[in-house]
Coordinates of C-alpha atoms in Angstrom, one line a residue:
Chain B
M14 CA 17.8 2.9 -41.9
K15 CA 14.5 4.6 -41.5
D16 CA 12.5 3.8 -38.4
L17 CA 9.6 1.5 -39.0
L18 CA 6.2 2.6 -37.8
Y19 CA 3.3 0.6 -36.5
L20 CA -0.4 1.4 -36.0
P21 CA -1.1 5.1 -35.5
D22 CA -2.8 6.5 -32.3
V23 CA -3.2 3.4 -30.3
V24 CA -0.5 3.5 -27.5
T25 CA -1.6 3.9 -23.8
L26 CA 1.6 6.1 -23.0
K27 CA 0.8 9.1 -20.7
L28 CA 3.2 11.6 -19.3
C29 CA 2.2 14.1 -16.6
E30 CA 4.4 17.2 -17.3
E31 CA 3.4 18.7 -14.1
T32 CA 4.9 15.8 -12.0
C33 CA 8.0 15.5 -14.3
N34 CA 11.3 16.6 -12.5
G35 CA 13.5 16.9 -15.7
C36 CA 15.8 14.0 -14.7
G37 CA 15.9 12.7 -18.3
M38 CA 15.8 9.0 -17.5
C39 CA 12.9 8.4 -19.9
V40 CA 15.1 9.9 -22.8
K41 CA 17.9 7.7 -21.7
V42 CA 16.0 4.4 -21.6
C43 CA 13.6 4.8 -24.5
P44 CA 14.6 2.6 -27.6
H45 CA 12.6 4.7 -30.0
E46 CA 13.4 8.3 -29.1
V47 CA 9.8 9.0 -28.0
F48 CA 10.8 11.6 -25.5
E49 CA 12.8 14.8 -25.5
L50 CA 14.1 16.9 -22.7
A51 CA 13.3 20.7 -23.3
G52 CA 12.9 23.4 -20.8
K53 CA 13.7 21.3 -17.8
K54 CA 10.7 19.0 -18.6
A55 CA 10.3 15.9 -20.7
H56 CA 8.0 15.9 -23.7
I57 CA 6.5 13.1 -25.8
I58 CA 7.6 14.0 -29.3
R59 CA 7.2 10.7 -31.2
R60 CA 4.2 9.0 -29.7
D61 CA 3.5 6.6 -32.5
Y62 CA 6.9 5.1 -32.3
C63 CA 6.2 3.9 -28.7
M64 CA 6.2 0.1 -28.4
E65 CA 4.9 0.1 -24.8
C66 CA 8.0 -1.6 -23.4
G67 CA 7.5 0.2 -20.1
A68 CA 11.2 1.2 -19.6
C69 CA 10.2 4.9 -19.2
A70 CA 7.5 4.3 -16.7
L71 CA 9.6 2.0 -14.7
N72 CA 12.6 4.3 -14.4
C73 CA 10.7 7.5 -13.8
P74 CA 11.7 8.3 -10.1
V75 CA 8.5 10.5 -9.6
Q76 CA 6.0 8.3 -11.5
A77 CA 5.1 10.9 -14.0
I78 CA 4.7 8.2 -16.8
T79 CA 2.2 5.5 -17.2
V80 CA 1.9 2.9 -19.9
N81 CA 0.2 -0.4 -20.4
S82 CA 3.1 -2.6 -20.9
G83 CA 3.2 -6.4 -21.0
V84 CA 3.5 -9.4 -23.2
G85 CA 2.8 -8.0 -26.7
C86 CA 3.0 -10.9 -29.0
A87 CA 0.1 -12.4 -30.9
A88 CA 0.8 -15.9 -29.6
G89 CA 0.7 -14.6 -26.1
I90 CA -2.6 -12.9 -26.6
I91 CA -4.1 -16.0 -28.2
N92 CA -2.8 -18.1 -25.1
G93 CA -4.5 -15.5 -22.9
I94 CA -7.8 -15.7 -24.8
L95 CA -7.7 -19.5 -24.6
N96 CA -7.0 -19.6 -20.9
N97 CA -9.1 -16.6 -20.0
T98 CA -6.2 -14.7 -18.6
E99 CA -4.0 -11.7 -19.4
P100 CA -1.7 -12.3 -22.4
S101 CA 1.0 -14.6 -21.4
C102 CA 3.8 -16.3 -23.3
G103 CA 3.7 -19.5 -21.3
C104 CA 7.4 -19.6 -21.8
S105 CA 8.3 -19.4 -18.1
G106 CA 11.4 -21.6 -18.1
S107 CA 10.9 -25.1 -19.4
N108 CA 8.9 -24.2 -22.6
S109 CA 11.2 -21.5 -24.0
N110 CA 9.3 -21.5 -27.2
C111 CA 9.3 -17.8 -28.1
C112 CA 12.1 -16.0 -26.5
Chain N
M7 CA 25.5 -26.4 -20.0
K8 CA 29.2 -27.5 -20.0
D9 CA 31.5 -24.7 -19.4
T10 CA 33.7 -24.3 -22.5
F11 CA 34.6 -20.6 -22.0
S12 CA 36.4 -20.3 -18.7
I13 CA 40.1 -19.9 -19.0
G14 CA 41.1 -19.8 -15.3
K15 CA 40.2 -18.4 -11.9
V16 CA 40.7 -15.1 -10.3
P17 CA 41.2 -15.4 -6.6
I18 CA 39.5 -12.7 -4.6
N19 CA 38.4 -12.2 -0.9
G20 CA 39.2 -15.8 0.0
T21 CA 37.2 -17.3 -2.9
S22 CA 37.6 -17.4 -6.6
V23 CA 35.8 -16.0 -9.7
P24 CA 35.9 -17.8 -13.1
L25 CA 38.0 -15.9 -15.8
V26 CA 36.5 -15.7 -19.2
S27 CA 38.0 -15.0 -22.5
T28 CA 36.9 -12.0 -24.6
M29 CA 37.4 -14.1 -27.8
L30 CA 34.9 -16.5 -28.8
N31 CA 36.0 -20.0 -29.7
S32 CA 34.6 -22.5 -32.3
A33 CA 32.2 -24.1 -29.7
D34 CA 30.8 -20.6 -29.2
F35 CA 30.3 -20.0 -32.8
M36 CA 28.7 -23.5 -33.5
G37 CA 26.5 -23.0 -30.5
A38 CA 25.3 -19.6 -31.7
V39 CA 24.4 -21.0 -35.1
M40 CA 22.6 -23.9 -33.7
V41 CA 20.6 -22.0 -31.2
R42 CA 19.2 -19.8 -33.9
W43 CA 17.7 -23.0 -35.4
G44 CA 16.3 -24.0 -32.1
I45 CA 19.0 -26.7 -31.5
N46 CA 19.9 -27.0 -27.8
R47 CA 17.9 -23.9 -27.1
D48 CA 16.7 -25.0 -23.6
N49 CA 20.3 -25.8 -22.4
Y50 CA 22.1 -22.7 -23.8
L51 CA 22.7 -21.1 -20.5
V52 CA 25.6 -20.1 -18.3
S53 CA 25.5 -20.1 -14.5
P54 CA 24.4 -16.8 -12.8
G55 CA 27.0 -15.1 -10.7
L56 CA 30.2 -13.1 -11.1
Y57 CA 32.9 -13.6 -13.8
A58 CA 36.0 -11.8 -14.5
F59 CA 37.6 -10.8 -17.9
G60 CA 41.0 -9.4 -18.7
S61 CA 42.9 -8.4 -15.4
P62 CA 40.3 -6.8 -13.4
G63 CA 40.7 -5.0 -10.0
P64 CA 38.7 -3.0 -7.5
T65 CA 38.4 -0.1 -9.8
S66 CA 37.2 -2.0 -12.9
D67 CA 33.8 -1.8 -14.2
V68 CA 30.9 -4.2 -13.8
F69 CA 28.8 -5.2 -16.8
V70 CA 25.5 -7.0 -16.3
T71 CA 23.9 -9.5 -18.6
A72 CA 21.4 -12.4 -18.7
N73 CA 22.4 -16.0 -18.4
Y74 CA 21.4 -16.9 -21.9
K75 CA 24.7 -18.0 -23.3
L76 CA 24.1 -16.0 -26.6
S77 CA 23.8 -12.7 -24.5
F78 CA 26.8 -13.6 -22.4
D79 CA 28.9 -14.3 -25.5
T80 CA 27.8 -11.2 -27.3
L81 CA 28.8 -9.1 -24.3
R82 CA 32.2 -10.6 -23.7
K83 CA 33.3 -10.6 -27.3
N84 CA 32.9 -6.8 -27.3
L85 CA 35.1 -6.4 -24.3
S86 CA 38.5 -7.2 -25.7
G87 CA 41.2 -4.9 -24.4
V88 CA 39.0 -4.0 -21.4
N89 CA 39.4 -5.3 -17.8
G90 CA 36.3 -5.8 -15.7
W91 CA 33.6 -8.0 -14.2
I92 CA 30.5 -9.5 -15.6
L93 CA 27.6 -10.0 -13.5
V94 CA 25.2 -12.6 -14.8
L95 CA 21.6 -12.6 -13.7
D96 CA 19.3 -15.6 -13.5
T97 CA 16.9 -15.0 -16.3
R98 CA 16.2 -18.8 -16.8
G99 CA 18.2 -18.7 -20.0
V100 CA 16.3 -15.9 -21.7
N101 CA 17.8 -12.9 -23.4
V102 CA 18.0 -9.4 -21.7
W103 CA 15.1 -7.7 -23.5
C104 CA 12.6 -10.5 -23.3
A105 CA 13.6 -11.3 -19.7
A106 CA 13.3 -7.6 -18.8
G107 CA 9.8 -7.6 -20.2
K108 CA 8.9 -10.6 -18.2
G109 CA 10.6 -9.1 -15.0
T110 CA 13.2 -11.8 -14.6
F111 CA 15.9 -9.4 -15.7
G112 CA 14.6 -7.2 -13.0
T113 CA 15.2 -4.9 -10.0
K114 CA 14.8 -7.7 -7.5
E115 CA 17.2 -10.2 -9.3
L116 CA 19.7 -7.6 -9.8
V117 CA 19.7 -6.4 -6.2
S118 CA 19.7 -9.9 -5.0
R119 CA 22.6 -10.9 -7.2
I120 CA 24.7 -7.9 -6.2
K121 CA 24.3 -9.0 -2.6
L122 CA 24.9 -12.7 -3.3
V123 CA 28.3 -12.0 -5.0
S124 CA 29.1 -9.3 -2.4
L125 CA 29.9 -6.9 -5.1
D126 CA 30.6 -4.1 -2.6
K127 CA 33.6 -6.1 -1.4
I128 CA 34.8 -6.7 -5.0
V129 CA 34.9 -3.2 -6.4
N130 CA 35.5 0.2 -4.6
H131 CA 33.1 2.2 -6.7
K132 CA 29.3 2.1 -7.0
R133 CA 29.0 2.0 -10.8
I134 CA 27.3 -0.8 -12.5
I135 CA 26.6 -0.9 -16.3
L136 CA 23.4 -2.4 -17.6
P137 CA 22.4 -2.9 -21.2
Q138 CA 19.8 -0.3 -22.1
L139 CA 17.1 -2.8 -23.0
G140 CA 17.3 -4.1 -19.4
A141 CA 15.5 -0.8 -18.4
T142 CA 12.2 -2.5 -19.3
G143 CA 12.6 -4.6 -16.1
V144 CA 14.9 -2.6 -13.8
A145 CA 14.1 0.6 -12.0
A146 CA 17.5 2.3 -11.5
H147 CA 16.4 4.5 -8.6
I148 CA 15.2 1.5 -6.6
V149 CA 18.4 -0.5 -7.3
K150 CA 20.3 2.5 -5.8
E151 CA 18.1 2.6 -2.7
E152 CA 18.4 -1.1 -2.1
S153 CA 22.0 -1.9 -3.0
G154 CA 23.8 1.4 -3.0
F155 CA 24.9 0.8 -6.7
N156 CA 24.3 3.3 -9.4
V157 CA 22.8 1.8 -12.5
H158 CA 24.3 3.3 -15.8
Y159 CA 22.5 2.3 -18.8
G160 CA 25.0 1.5 -21.5
P161 CA 24.2 1.2 -25.3
V162 CA 21.5 -1.0 -26.8
R163 CA 24.2 -3.0 -28.8
A164 CA 27.3 -4.5 -27.0
S165 CA 29.2 -3.5 -30.1
D166 CA 29.0 0.1 -28.9
I167 CA 30.3 -0.5 -25.4
K168 CA 33.8 0.6 -26.0
R169 CA 32.7 3.9 -27.6
F170 CA 30.3 4.3 -24.7
I171 CA 33.2 4.0 -22.2
D172 CA 35.4 6.4 -24.3
D173 CA 32.7 8.9 -24.4
G174 CA 32.6 9.1 -20.5
Y175 CA 29.9 6.5 -20.1
R176 CA 27.4 8.3 -22.3
S177 CA 25.2 7.0 -25.0
D178 CA 24.5 9.1 -28.0
K179 CA 21.2 8.9 -29.9
E180 CA 22.4 6.2 -32.3
M181 CA 23.5 4.0 -29.4
R182 CA 20.1 4.3 -27.8
R183 CA 18.0 3.5 -30.8
V184 CA 16.7 0.1 -31.6
T185 CA 16.1 -0.6 -35.2
F186 CA 14.8 -3.7 -37.2
G187 CA 17.0 -3.9 -40.2
F188 CA 17.3 -6.7 -42.7
E189 CA 19.9 -8.7 -40.8
D190 CA 17.9 -8.4 -37.5
R191 CA 14.8 -9.8 -39.2
L192 CA 16.7 -12.5 -41.1
K193 CA 18.3 -13.8 -37.8
L194 CA 14.8 -14.4 -36.4
I195 CA 13.4 -16.5 -39.2
P196 CA 15.0 -20.0 -38.6
N197 CA 13.6 -20.1 -35.1
D198 CA 10.2 -19.1 -36.2
F199 CA 10.4 -21.5 -39.1
I200 CA 11.2 -24.5 -36.8
Y201 CA 8.8 -23.6 -34.0
G202 CA 5.9 -23.3 -36.4
K203 CA 6.3 -26.8 -37.6
F204 CA 3.3 -28.1 -35.8
Y205 CA 1.1 -25.5 -37.4
L206 CA 2.6 -26.6 -40.8
L207 CA 2.2 -30.3 -40.3
G208 CA -1.4 -29.9 -39.0
A209 CA -2.4 -27.8 -42.1
M210 CA -0.7 -30.2 -44.4
A211 CA -2.5 -33.1 -42.8
V212 CA -5.9 -31.5 -43.3
I213 CA -5.3 -30.5 -46.8
F214 CA -3.8 -33.9 -47.7
I215 CA -6.8 -35.7 -46.5
I216 CA -9.1 -33.5 -48.5
S217 CA -7.0 -33.9 -51.6
G218 CA -7.9 -37.6 -51.7
L219 CA -11.7 -36.9 -51.6
T220 CA -13.7 -37.6 -54.7
R221 CA -17.4 -38.1 -55.2
N222 CA -16.9 -41.8 -54.7
G223 CA -15.0 -41.5 -51.3
F224 CA -11.4 -41.5 -50.8
S225 CA -9.2 -42.3 -53.9
Y226 CA -5.6 -43.3 -53.5
R227 CA -4.9 -42.1 -57.0
D228 CA -6.2 -38.6 -56.1
F229 CA -4.0 -38.6 -52.9
S230 CA -0.9 -39.3 -54.8
G231 CA -1.8 -37.1 -57.8
E232 CA -3.3 -34.1 -56.1
G233 CA -1.9 -34.5 -52.6
G234 CA 1.6 -33.4 -53.7
P235 CA 0.6 -30.0 -55.1
A236 CA -1.8 -29.4 -52.3
I237 CA 0.8 -29.9 -49.7
L238 CA 3.2 -27.8 -51.7
S239 CA 0.7 -25.0 -51.7
V240 CA 0.4 -25.2 -47.9
F241 CA 4.2 -25.1 -47.6
L242 CA 4.4 -22.0 -49.8
A243 CA 1.7 -20.2 -47.8
Y244 CA 3.9 -21.1 -44.7
L245 CA 7.0 -19.8 -46.3
S246 CA 5.0 -16.7 -47.3
G247 CA 4.1 -15.9 -43.7
I248 CA 7.2 -16.9 -41.8
V249 CA 10.0 -16.2 -44.3
I250 CA 8.9 -13.9 -47.1
T251 CA 6.8 -11.4 -45.1
P252 CA 9.5 -10.8 -42.5
I253 CA 12.2 -10.4 -45.1
C254 CA 10.3 -7.9 -47.1
L255 CA 8.6 -6.3 -44.1
P256 CA 9.3 -2.6 -44.8
Y257 CA 8.5 -3.0 -48.5
I258 CA 5.0 -4.6 -48.2
P259 CA 2.2 -2.0 -47.9
G260 CA 0.1 -1.8 -44.8
R261 CA 1.1 -1.3 -41.2
P262 CA -0.6 -4.3 -39.6
F263 CA 1.4 -7.5 -40.0
A264 CA -1.7 -9.5 -40.8
L265 CA -2.4 -7.3 -43.7
K266 CA 1.2 -7.6 -44.9
G267 CA 0.9 -11.4 -44.7
F268 CA -2.4 -11.3 -46.6
I269 CA -0.7 -9.4 -49.5
T270 CA 2.2 -11.7 -49.7
G271 CA -0.2 -14.6 -49.6
S272 CA -2.2 -13.1 -52.4
I273 CA 0.9 -12.8 -54.5
V274 CA 1.9 -16.4 -53.9
F275 CA -1.7 -17.5 -54.8
L276 CA -1.5 -15.4 -58.1
I277 CA 1.8 -17.0 -59.0
L278 CA 0.5 -20.4 -58.4
L279 CA -2.7 -19.6 -60.3
S280 CA -0.7 -18.3 -63.4
L281 CA 1.2 -21.6 -63.3
N282 CA -2.1 -23.3 -63.7
L283 CA -1.6 -25.0 -60.4
K284 CA -4.7 -24.1 -58.5
G285 CA -7.4 -26.5 -59.5
K286 CA -9.9 -27.1 -62.2
N287 CA -13.1 -25.5 -60.9
I288 CA -14.0 -22.2 -59.3
F289 CA -14.5 -23.7 -55.9
E290 CA -11.0 -25.0 -55.7
I291 CA -9.5 -21.9 -57.0
V292 CA -11.4 -19.6 -54.4
S293 CA -10.7 -22.1 -51.7
W294 CA -7.0 -22.0 -52.4
F295 CA -7.0 -18.2 -52.2
L296 CA -8.8 -18.3 -48.9
I297 CA -6.5 -21.0 -47.4
I298 CA -3.2 -19.5 -48.6
T299 CA -4.0 -16.0 -47.5
A300 CA -5.4 -17.2 -44.1
I301 CA -2.2 -19.1 -43.2
S302 CA 0.1 -16.4 -44.6
S303 CA -1.7 -13.7 -42.7
F304 CA -1.9 -15.6 -39.4
L305 CA 1.8 -16.5 -39.4
A306 CA 2.9 -12.9 -40.4
M307 CA 0.7 -11.6 -37.6
N308 CA 2.6 -13.8 -35.1
F309 CA 5.8 -12.1 -36.3
T310 CA 4.8 -9.1 -34.2
G311 CA 6.1 -11.1 -31.2
S312 CA 9.5 -11.2 -32.7
S313 CA 9.6 -7.5 -33.8
T314 CA 11.1 -4.6 -32.1
Y315 CA 8.6 -1.9 -32.7
T316 CA 5.0 -3.2 -32.3
S317 CA 3.0 -2.2 -29.3
L318 CA 0.7 -4.4 -27.2
S319 CA -2.2 -2.0 -27.8
G320 CA -1.5 -2.2 -31.6
V321 CA -1.3 -6.0 -31.8
K322 CA -4.5 -6.3 -29.8
K323 CA -6.3 -3.9 -32.2
E324 CA -4.8 -5.8 -35.2
M325 CA -5.9 -9.2 -33.8
K326 CA -9.4 -8.1 -33.0
I327 CA -10.0 -7.6 -36.7
S328 CA -7.6 -10.1 -38.3
L329 CA -8.1 -13.2 -36.2
P330 CA -11.8 -13.7 -37.0
L331 CA -11.0 -13.0 -40.7
Q332 CA -8.2 -15.5 -40.8
I333 CA -10.4 -18.2 -39.1
G334 CA -13.3 -17.4 -41.3
F335 CA -11.1 -17.6 -44.4
A336 CA -9.5 -20.9 -43.4
I337 CA -12.9 -22.6 -42.6
S338 CA -14.6 -21.3 -45.8
G339 CA -11.6 -22.3 -47.7
I340 CA -11.7 -25.9 -46.4
I341 CA -15.4 -26.1 -47.0
L342 CA -15.1 -25.0 -50.6
Q343 CA -12.2 -27.4 -51.0
V344 CA -14.5 -30.3 -49.9
I345 CA -17.3 -29.0 -52.3
G346 CA -14.9 -28.7 -55.1
K347 CA -13.7 -32.3 -54.6
L348 CA -17.1 -33.7 -54.5
N349 CA -18.2 -31.9 -57.6

């Protein structure tokens, strides 16, 4: 089925093509085919499909990718606002409400 | 949680590893259905550690998963005909992807678990297969540095594992892509429906109390006459946000979930209006529009947390605009309700 698209032009994903060593890990781990390997370097080809999961940044062995990943659910953000912290699920074990 | 899935023990290196079946039994099926409705959710775990399936040996593959029993069962039911080992990480009973996002299905836990079970003495190779969605929490190059094991990211869905192995431990594009189809969305709804119950009861309580208001104070006749339809409206708004919007997600216009919830809520309101169920005066009618759309929009916005394609930045942006509107609508709606009753 067709890929669903969320809000355009908002994600914090950045790739430094100079630093990239062409290993292709980002292509392997991305769940939405945001990257493509071409000419021995990775490129972002579907930026708006990025969900900021962070798998690419974490698995890049040369740290060529940065993205602001973290708890991305509305409930977590509300929780963060109420407790004056970063967004957090509050489901760290005993209260497994969301996941 | 009681172990209903071990079918024996495999002696190895002076100790023994539980042997598990690759066929799910009725307890597994029942458990899966119930946990989707939030029943026994907190207890639906397996112990972390090493398990065997088939007739594994030192050359057999190692598959890693979370200690949420649904994850464990989904993995093993797709391994029939294969021989190997399952390494279960302690993710506090949370599934692979969510746990990876939180860091519990992470580099540290994986390296530590590999050492705890002495994996290097169980297999004579250095290959360890992880679900692709574990990549959100695991840095493969660091696992290699700290444990000597090479992480191979397998497919997103366990149902593709055998094909992955047959293709020489390679995932094709389809195996790497996460979608959010009708069945995926449907499976998430019962849980959201149950966990939202406090929102629902709270909203119903407020509306019920207002329904009994007349110019002369509270009227029992008005409670029983108007209370029913009022509570039904709140319930329908709840259904609109938690059930209808997720089901129809791709077909509702607008990218923000709050907007989709607003649209579905408006449709529910119009249907109720056309059935002449929305009150006698203009205050009541407008108030119901505001209340129903506020509830539906808020709950639909919450569905972003269960979705597989929304980004944190996008949700923040959506909320900055929608949350104040939803709160504003709800409060105005309640005020207009009261005015309408006292009129």
